[in-house]
PDB file of C-alpha atoms in Angstrom:
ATOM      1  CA  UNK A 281       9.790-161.032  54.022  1.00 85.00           C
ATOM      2  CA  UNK A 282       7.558-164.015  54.380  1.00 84.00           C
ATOM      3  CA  UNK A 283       9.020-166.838  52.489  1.00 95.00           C
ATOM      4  CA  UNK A 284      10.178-170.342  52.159  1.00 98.00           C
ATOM      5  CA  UNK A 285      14.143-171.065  51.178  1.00 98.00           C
ATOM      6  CA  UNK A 286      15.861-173.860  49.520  1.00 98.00           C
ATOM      7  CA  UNK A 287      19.177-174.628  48.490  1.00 98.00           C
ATOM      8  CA  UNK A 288      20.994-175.122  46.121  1.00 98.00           C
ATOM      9  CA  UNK A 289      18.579-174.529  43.510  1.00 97.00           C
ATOM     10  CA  UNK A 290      20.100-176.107  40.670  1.00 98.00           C
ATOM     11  CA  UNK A 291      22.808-179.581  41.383  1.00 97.00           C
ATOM     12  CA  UNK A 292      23.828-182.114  39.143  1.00 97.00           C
ATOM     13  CA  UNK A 293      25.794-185.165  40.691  1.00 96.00           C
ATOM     14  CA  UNK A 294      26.905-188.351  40.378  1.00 97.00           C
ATOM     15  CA  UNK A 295      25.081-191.714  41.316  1.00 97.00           C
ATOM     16  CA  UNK A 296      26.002-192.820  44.782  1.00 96.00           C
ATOM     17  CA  UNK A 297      27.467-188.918  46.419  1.00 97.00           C
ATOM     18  CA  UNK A 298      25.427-188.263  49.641  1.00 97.00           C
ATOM     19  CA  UNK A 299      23.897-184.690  49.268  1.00 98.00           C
ATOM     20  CA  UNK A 300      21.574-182.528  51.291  1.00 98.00           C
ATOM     21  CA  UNK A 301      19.207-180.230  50.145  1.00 98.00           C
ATOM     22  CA  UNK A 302      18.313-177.475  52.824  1.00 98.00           C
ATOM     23  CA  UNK A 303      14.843-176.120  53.073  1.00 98.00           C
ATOM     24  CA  UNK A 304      13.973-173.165  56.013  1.00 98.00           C
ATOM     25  CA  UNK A 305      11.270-171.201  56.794  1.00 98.00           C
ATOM     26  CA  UNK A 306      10.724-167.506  58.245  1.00 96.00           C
ATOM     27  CA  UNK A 307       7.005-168.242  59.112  1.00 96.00           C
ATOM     28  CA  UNK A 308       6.667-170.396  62.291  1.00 95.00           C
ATOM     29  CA  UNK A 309       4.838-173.003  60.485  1.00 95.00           C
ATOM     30  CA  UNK A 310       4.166-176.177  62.086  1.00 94.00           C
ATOM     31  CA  UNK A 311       3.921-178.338  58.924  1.00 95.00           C
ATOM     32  CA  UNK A 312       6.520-178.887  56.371  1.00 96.00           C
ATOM     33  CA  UNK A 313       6.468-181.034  53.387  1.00 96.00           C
ATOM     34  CA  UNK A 314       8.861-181.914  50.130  1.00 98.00           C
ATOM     35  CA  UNK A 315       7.394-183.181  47.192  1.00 97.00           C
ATOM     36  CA  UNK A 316       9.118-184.051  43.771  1.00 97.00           C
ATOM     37  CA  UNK A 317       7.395-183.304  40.492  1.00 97.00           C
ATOM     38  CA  UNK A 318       8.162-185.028  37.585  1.00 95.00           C
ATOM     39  CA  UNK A 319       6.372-184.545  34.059  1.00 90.00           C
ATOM     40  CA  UNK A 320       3.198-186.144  33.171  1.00 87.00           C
ATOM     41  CA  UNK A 321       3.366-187.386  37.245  1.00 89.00           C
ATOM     42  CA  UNK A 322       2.436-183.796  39.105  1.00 88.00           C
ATOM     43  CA  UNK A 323       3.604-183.283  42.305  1.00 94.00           C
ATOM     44  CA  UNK A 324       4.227-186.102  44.762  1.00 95.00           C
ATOM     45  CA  UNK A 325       4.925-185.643  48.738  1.00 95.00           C
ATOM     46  CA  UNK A 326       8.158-187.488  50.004  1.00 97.00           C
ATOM     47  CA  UNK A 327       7.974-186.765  53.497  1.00 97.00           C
ATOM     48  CA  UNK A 328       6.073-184.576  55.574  1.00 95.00           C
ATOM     49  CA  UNK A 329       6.507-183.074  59.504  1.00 96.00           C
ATOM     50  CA  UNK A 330       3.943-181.796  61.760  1.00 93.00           C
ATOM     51  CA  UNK A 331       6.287-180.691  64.445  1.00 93.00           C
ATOM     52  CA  UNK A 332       9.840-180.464  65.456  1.00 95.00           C
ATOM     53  CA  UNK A 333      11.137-184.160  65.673  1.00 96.00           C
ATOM     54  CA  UNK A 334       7.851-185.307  63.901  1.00 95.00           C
ATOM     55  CA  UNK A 335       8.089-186.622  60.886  1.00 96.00           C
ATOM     56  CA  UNK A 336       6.232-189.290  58.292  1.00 95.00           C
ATOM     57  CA  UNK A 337       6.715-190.894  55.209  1.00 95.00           C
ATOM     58  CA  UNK A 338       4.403-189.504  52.037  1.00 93.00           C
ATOM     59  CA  UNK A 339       3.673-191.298  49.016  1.00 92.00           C
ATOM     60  CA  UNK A 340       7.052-192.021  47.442  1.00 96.00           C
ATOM     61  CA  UNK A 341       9.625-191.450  50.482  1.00 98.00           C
ATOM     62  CA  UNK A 342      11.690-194.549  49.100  1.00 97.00           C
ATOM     63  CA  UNK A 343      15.599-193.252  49.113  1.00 97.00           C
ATOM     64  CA  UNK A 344      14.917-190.433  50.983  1.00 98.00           C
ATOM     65  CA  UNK A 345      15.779-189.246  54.905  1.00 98.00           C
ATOM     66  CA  UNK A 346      14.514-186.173  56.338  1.00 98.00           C
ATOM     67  CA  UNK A 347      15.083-184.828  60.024  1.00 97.00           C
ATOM     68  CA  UNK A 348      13.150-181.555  62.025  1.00 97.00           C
ATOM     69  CA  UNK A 349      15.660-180.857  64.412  1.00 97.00           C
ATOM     70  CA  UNK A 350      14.348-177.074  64.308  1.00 97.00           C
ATOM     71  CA  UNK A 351      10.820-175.666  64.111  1.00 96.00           C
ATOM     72  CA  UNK A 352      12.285-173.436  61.015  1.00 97.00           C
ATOM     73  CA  UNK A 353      14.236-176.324  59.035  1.00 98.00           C
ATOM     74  CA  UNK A 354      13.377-178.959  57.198  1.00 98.00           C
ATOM     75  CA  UNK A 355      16.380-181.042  55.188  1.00 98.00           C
ATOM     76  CA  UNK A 356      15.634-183.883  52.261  1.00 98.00           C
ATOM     77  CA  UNK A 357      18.507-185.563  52.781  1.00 98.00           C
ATOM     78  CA  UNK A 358      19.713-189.004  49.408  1.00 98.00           C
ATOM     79  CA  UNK A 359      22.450-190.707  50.976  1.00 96.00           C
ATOM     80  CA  UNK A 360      22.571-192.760  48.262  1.00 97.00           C
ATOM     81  CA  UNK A 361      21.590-190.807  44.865  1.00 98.00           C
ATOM     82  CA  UNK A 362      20.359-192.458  41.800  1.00 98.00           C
ATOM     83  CA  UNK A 363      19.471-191.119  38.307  1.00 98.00           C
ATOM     84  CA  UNK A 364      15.863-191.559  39.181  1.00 97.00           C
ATOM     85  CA  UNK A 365      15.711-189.079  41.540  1.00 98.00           C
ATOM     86  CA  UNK A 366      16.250-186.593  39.102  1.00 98.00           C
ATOM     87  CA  UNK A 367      13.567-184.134  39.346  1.00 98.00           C
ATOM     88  CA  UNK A 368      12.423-180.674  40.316  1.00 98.00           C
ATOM     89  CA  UNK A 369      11.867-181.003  44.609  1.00 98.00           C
ATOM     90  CA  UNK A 370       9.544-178.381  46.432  1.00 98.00           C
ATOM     91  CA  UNK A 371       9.808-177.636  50.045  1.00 98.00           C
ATOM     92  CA  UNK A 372       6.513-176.305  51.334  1.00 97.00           C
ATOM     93  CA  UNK A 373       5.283-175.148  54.509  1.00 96.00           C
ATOM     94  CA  UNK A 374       1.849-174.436  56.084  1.00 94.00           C
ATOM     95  CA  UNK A 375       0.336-172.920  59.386  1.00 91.00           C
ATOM     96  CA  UNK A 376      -1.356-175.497  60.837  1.00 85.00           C
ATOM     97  CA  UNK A 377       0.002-178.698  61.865  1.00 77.00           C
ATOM     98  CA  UNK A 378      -2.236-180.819  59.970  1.00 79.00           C
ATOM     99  CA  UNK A 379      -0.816-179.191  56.740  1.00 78.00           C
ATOM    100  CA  UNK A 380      -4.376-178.700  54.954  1.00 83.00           C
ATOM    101  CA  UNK A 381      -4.300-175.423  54.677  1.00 89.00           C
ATOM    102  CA  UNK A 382      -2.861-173.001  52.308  1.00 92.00           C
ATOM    103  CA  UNK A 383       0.729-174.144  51.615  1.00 94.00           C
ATOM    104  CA  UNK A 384       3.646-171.493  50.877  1.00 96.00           C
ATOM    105  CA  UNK A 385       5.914-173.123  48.183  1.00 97.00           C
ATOM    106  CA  UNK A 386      10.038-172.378  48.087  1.00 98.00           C
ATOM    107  CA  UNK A 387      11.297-171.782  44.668  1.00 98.00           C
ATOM    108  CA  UNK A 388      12.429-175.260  43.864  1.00 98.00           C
ATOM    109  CA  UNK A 389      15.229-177.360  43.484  1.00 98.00           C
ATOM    110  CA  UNK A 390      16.523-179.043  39.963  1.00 98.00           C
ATOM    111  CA  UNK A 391      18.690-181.909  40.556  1.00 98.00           C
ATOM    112  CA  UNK A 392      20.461-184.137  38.164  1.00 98.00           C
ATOM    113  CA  UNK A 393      21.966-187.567  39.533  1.00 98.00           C
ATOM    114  CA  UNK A 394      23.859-188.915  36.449  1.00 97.00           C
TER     115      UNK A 394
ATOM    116  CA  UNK B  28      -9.756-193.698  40.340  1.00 69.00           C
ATOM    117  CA  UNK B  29      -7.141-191.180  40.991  1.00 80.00           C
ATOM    118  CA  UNK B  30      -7.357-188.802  44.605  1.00 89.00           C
ATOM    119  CA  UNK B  31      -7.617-185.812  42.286  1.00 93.00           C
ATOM    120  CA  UNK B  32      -8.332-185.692  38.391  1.00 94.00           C
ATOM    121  CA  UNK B  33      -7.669-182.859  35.931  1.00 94.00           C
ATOM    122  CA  UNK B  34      -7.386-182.884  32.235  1.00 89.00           C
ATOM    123  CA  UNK B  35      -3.882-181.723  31.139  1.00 87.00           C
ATOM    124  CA  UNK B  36      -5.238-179.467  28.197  1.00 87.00           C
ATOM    125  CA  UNK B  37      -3.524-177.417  26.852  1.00 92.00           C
ATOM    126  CA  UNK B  38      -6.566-174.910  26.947  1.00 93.00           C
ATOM    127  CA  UNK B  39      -6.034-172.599  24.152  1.00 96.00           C
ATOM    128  CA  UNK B  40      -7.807-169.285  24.703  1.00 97.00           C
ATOM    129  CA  UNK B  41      -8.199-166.357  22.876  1.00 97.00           C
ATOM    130  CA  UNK B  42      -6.760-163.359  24.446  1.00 98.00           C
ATOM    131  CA  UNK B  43     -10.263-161.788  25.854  1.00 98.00           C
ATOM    132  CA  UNK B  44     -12.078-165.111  26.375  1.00 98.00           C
ATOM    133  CA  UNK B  45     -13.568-167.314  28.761  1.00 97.00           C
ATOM    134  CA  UNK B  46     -12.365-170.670  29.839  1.00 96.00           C
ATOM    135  CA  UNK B  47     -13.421-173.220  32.694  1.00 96.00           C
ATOM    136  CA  UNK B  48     -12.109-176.210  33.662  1.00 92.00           C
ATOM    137  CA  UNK B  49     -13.025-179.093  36.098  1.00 94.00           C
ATOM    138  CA  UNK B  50     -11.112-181.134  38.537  1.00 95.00           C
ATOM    139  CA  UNK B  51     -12.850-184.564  39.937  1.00 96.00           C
ATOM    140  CA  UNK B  52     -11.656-185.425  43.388  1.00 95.00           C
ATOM    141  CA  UNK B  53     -12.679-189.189  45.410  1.00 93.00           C
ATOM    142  CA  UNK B  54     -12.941-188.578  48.641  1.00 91.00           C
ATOM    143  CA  UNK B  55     -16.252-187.566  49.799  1.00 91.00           C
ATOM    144  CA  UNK B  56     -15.148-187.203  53.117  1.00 90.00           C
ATOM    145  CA  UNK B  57     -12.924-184.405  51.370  1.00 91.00           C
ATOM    146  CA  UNK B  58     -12.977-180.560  53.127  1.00 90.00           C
ATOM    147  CA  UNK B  59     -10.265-178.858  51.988  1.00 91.00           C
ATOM    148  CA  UNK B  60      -9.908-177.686  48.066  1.00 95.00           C
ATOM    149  CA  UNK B  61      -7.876-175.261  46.052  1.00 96.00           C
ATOM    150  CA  UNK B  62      -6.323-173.995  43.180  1.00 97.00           C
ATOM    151  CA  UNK B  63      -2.846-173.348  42.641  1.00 97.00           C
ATOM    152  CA  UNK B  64      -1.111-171.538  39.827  1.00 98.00           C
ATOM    153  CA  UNK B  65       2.060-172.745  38.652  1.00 97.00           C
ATOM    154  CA  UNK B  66       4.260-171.283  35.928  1.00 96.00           C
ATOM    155  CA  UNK B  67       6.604-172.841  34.197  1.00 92.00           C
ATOM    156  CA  UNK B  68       9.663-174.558  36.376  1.00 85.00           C
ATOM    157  CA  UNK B  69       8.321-172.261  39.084  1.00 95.00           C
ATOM    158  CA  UNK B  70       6.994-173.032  42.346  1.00 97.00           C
ATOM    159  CA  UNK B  71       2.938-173.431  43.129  1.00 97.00           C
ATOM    160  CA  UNK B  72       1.079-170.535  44.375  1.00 97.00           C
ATOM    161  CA  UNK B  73      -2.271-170.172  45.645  1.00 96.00           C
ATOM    162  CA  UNK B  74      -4.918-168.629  43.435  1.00 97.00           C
ATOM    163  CA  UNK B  75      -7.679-169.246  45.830  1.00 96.00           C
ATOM    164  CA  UNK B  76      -9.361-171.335  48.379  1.00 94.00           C
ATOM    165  CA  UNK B  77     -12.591-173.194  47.327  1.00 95.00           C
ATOM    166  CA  UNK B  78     -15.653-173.041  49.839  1.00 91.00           C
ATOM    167  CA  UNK B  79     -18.824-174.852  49.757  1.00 90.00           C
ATOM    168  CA  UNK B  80     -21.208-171.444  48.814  1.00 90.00           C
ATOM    169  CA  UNK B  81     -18.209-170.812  45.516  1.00 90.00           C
ATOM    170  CA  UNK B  82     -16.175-167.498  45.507  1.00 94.00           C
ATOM    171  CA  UNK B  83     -15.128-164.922  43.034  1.00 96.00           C
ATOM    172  CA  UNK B  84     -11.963-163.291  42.697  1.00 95.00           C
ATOM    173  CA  UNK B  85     -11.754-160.600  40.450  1.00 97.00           C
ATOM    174  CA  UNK B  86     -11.983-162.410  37.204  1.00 98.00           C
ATOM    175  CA  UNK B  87     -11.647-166.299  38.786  1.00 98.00           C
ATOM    176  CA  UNK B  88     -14.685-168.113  39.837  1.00 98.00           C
ATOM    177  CA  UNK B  89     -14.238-171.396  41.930  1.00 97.00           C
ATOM    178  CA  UNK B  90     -17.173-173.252  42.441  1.00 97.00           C
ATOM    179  CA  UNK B  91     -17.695-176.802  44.577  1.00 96.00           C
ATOM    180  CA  UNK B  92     -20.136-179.406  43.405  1.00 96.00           C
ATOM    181  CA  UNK B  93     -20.182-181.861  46.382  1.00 95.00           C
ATOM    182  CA  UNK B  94     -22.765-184.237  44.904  1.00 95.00           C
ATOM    183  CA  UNK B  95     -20.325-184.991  41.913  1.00 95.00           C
ATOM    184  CA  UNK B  96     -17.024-184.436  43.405  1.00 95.00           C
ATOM    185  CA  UNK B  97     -15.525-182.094  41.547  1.00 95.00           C
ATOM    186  CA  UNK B  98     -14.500-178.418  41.603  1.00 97.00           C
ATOM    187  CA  UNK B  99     -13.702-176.110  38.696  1.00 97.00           C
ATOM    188  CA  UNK B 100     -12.440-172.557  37.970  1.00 97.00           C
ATOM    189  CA  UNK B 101     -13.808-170.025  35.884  1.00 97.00           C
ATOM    190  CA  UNK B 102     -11.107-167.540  33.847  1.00 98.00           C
ATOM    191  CA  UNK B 103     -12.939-164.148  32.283  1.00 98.00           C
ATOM    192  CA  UNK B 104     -11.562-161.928  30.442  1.00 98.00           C
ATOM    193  CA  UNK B 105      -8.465-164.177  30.025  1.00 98.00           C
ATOM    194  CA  UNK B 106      -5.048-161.815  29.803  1.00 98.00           C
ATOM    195  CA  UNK B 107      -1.884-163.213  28.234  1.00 98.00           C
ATOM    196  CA  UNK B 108      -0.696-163.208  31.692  1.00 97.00           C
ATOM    197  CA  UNK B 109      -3.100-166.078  32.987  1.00 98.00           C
ATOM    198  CA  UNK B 110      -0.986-168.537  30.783  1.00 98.00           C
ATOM    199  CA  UNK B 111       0.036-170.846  33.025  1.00 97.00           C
ATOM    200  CA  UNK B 112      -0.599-174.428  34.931  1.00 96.00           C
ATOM    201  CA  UNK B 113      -3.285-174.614  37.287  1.00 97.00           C
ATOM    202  CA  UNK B 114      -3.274-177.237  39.990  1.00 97.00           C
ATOM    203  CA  UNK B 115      -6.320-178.565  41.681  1.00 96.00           C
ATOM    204  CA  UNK B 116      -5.597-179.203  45.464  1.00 95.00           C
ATOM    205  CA  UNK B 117      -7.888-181.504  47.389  1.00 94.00           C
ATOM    206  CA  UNK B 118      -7.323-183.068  51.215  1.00 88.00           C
ATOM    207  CA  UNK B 119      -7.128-186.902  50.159  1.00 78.00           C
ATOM    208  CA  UNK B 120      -7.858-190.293  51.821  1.00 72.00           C
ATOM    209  CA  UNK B 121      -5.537-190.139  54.374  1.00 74.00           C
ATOM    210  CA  UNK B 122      -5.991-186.382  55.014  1.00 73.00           C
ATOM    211  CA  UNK B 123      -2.663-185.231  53.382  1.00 85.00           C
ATOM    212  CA  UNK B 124      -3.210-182.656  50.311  1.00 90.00           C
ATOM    213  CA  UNK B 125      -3.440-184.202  46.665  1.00 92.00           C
ATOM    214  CA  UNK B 126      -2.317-182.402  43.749  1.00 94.00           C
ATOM    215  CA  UNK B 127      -3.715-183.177  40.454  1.00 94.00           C
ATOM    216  CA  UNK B 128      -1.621-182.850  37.709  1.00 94.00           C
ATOM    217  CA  UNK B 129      -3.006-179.595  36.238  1.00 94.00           C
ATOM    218  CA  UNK B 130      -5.148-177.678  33.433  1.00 94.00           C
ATOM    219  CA  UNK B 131      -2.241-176.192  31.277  1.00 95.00           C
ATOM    220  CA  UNK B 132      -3.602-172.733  30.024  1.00 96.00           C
ATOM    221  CA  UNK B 133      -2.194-170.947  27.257  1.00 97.00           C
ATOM    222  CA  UNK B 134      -3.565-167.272  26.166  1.00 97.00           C
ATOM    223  CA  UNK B 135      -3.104-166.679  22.597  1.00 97.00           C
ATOM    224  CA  UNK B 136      -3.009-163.173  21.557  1.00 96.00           C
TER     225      UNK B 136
END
């Protein structure tokens, strides 16, 4: 099946504790993306990658790191967590390398820093 | 002005009813537009591509007004099952996708 993973899907943690949240993809899509999406702020792209070992900053990449070591993976990684980057975080992924086409969505990620 | 502009609702719709919505985009330069449906705490998933000409799915309609930058969908029929969020998608300044922040549709029986 055709789809776009993420894990874990739920994590609460404590300010400062380096985490990694894994995102993969069956599809052989060029383009990967994570946004966050907070309420009354829709969703927001953190970083983006048009290839493997390309990568660029979206609009609010500020305390993330990402890395695109493999065509199929795509990890947001908060070395340094704070409470506001609480939020629900989307992994997508798209066909094309310019990422303006359709974009398949994983199922999300709800993270707590307290 | 805002890459991509929706109005939040909630559009409350009887069960059997139409409802349309708009989304106002400001790039001209824009080509690529869409509509995602999300529910609730769930990812986005396409509902359908825009084009220039509008398009008809079943019982959507998306149409593209390029003159006044905006795009909107058409629900008929609406079913209880339509409730949900739907995002307006739209290639931005700097080419990446824009999101708006969604028509919030709720289906009242």
């Amino acid at each position: 099946e055709a789809q776009v993973t993420q894990n874990p899907r739920y994590l609460i943690t404590v300010t400062g504790k380096k985490l990694t949240v894994t995102c993969s993809q069956n599809m052989n899509h060029e383009y990967m993306s994570w946004y966050r999406q907070d309420p009354g702020l829709g969703l927001r792209q953190i970083y983006y990658s048009m290839n493997v070992e390309v990568t660029d900053k979206g609009d609010v990449p500020e305390g993330y790191k990402v890395s695109r070591k493999e065509k199929r993976n795509f990890p947001l990684i908060l070395e340094s967590p704070s409470p506001n980057q609480t939020s629900l975080y989307f992994c997508a992924s798209s066909v094309l390398a310019g990422g303006t086409d359709t974009q398949y969505f994983g199922p999300g990620t709800r993270l707590t820093v307290l | 002005r805002k890459e991509v502009e929706q109005d939040p609702g909630p559009f409350n719709v009887p069960e059997g009813a139409t409802v349309a919505f708009n989304c106002t985009y400001s790039n001209s330069a824009s080509q690529s537009f869409f509509w995602y449906r999300q529910d609730c705490r769930k990812e986005p998933k396409l509902l359908m591509s825009v084009y220039s000409s509008g398009n008809e799915d079943g019982r959507f309609t998306a149409q593209l007004n390029r003159a006044s930058q905006y795009i909107s969908l058409l629900i008929r029929d609406s079913k209880l099952s339509d409730s949900a969020t739907y995002l307006c998608v739209v290639n931005g300044e700097n080419n990446r996708l824009a999101f708006g922040k969604g028509n919030q549709v709720v289906v009242i029986p």
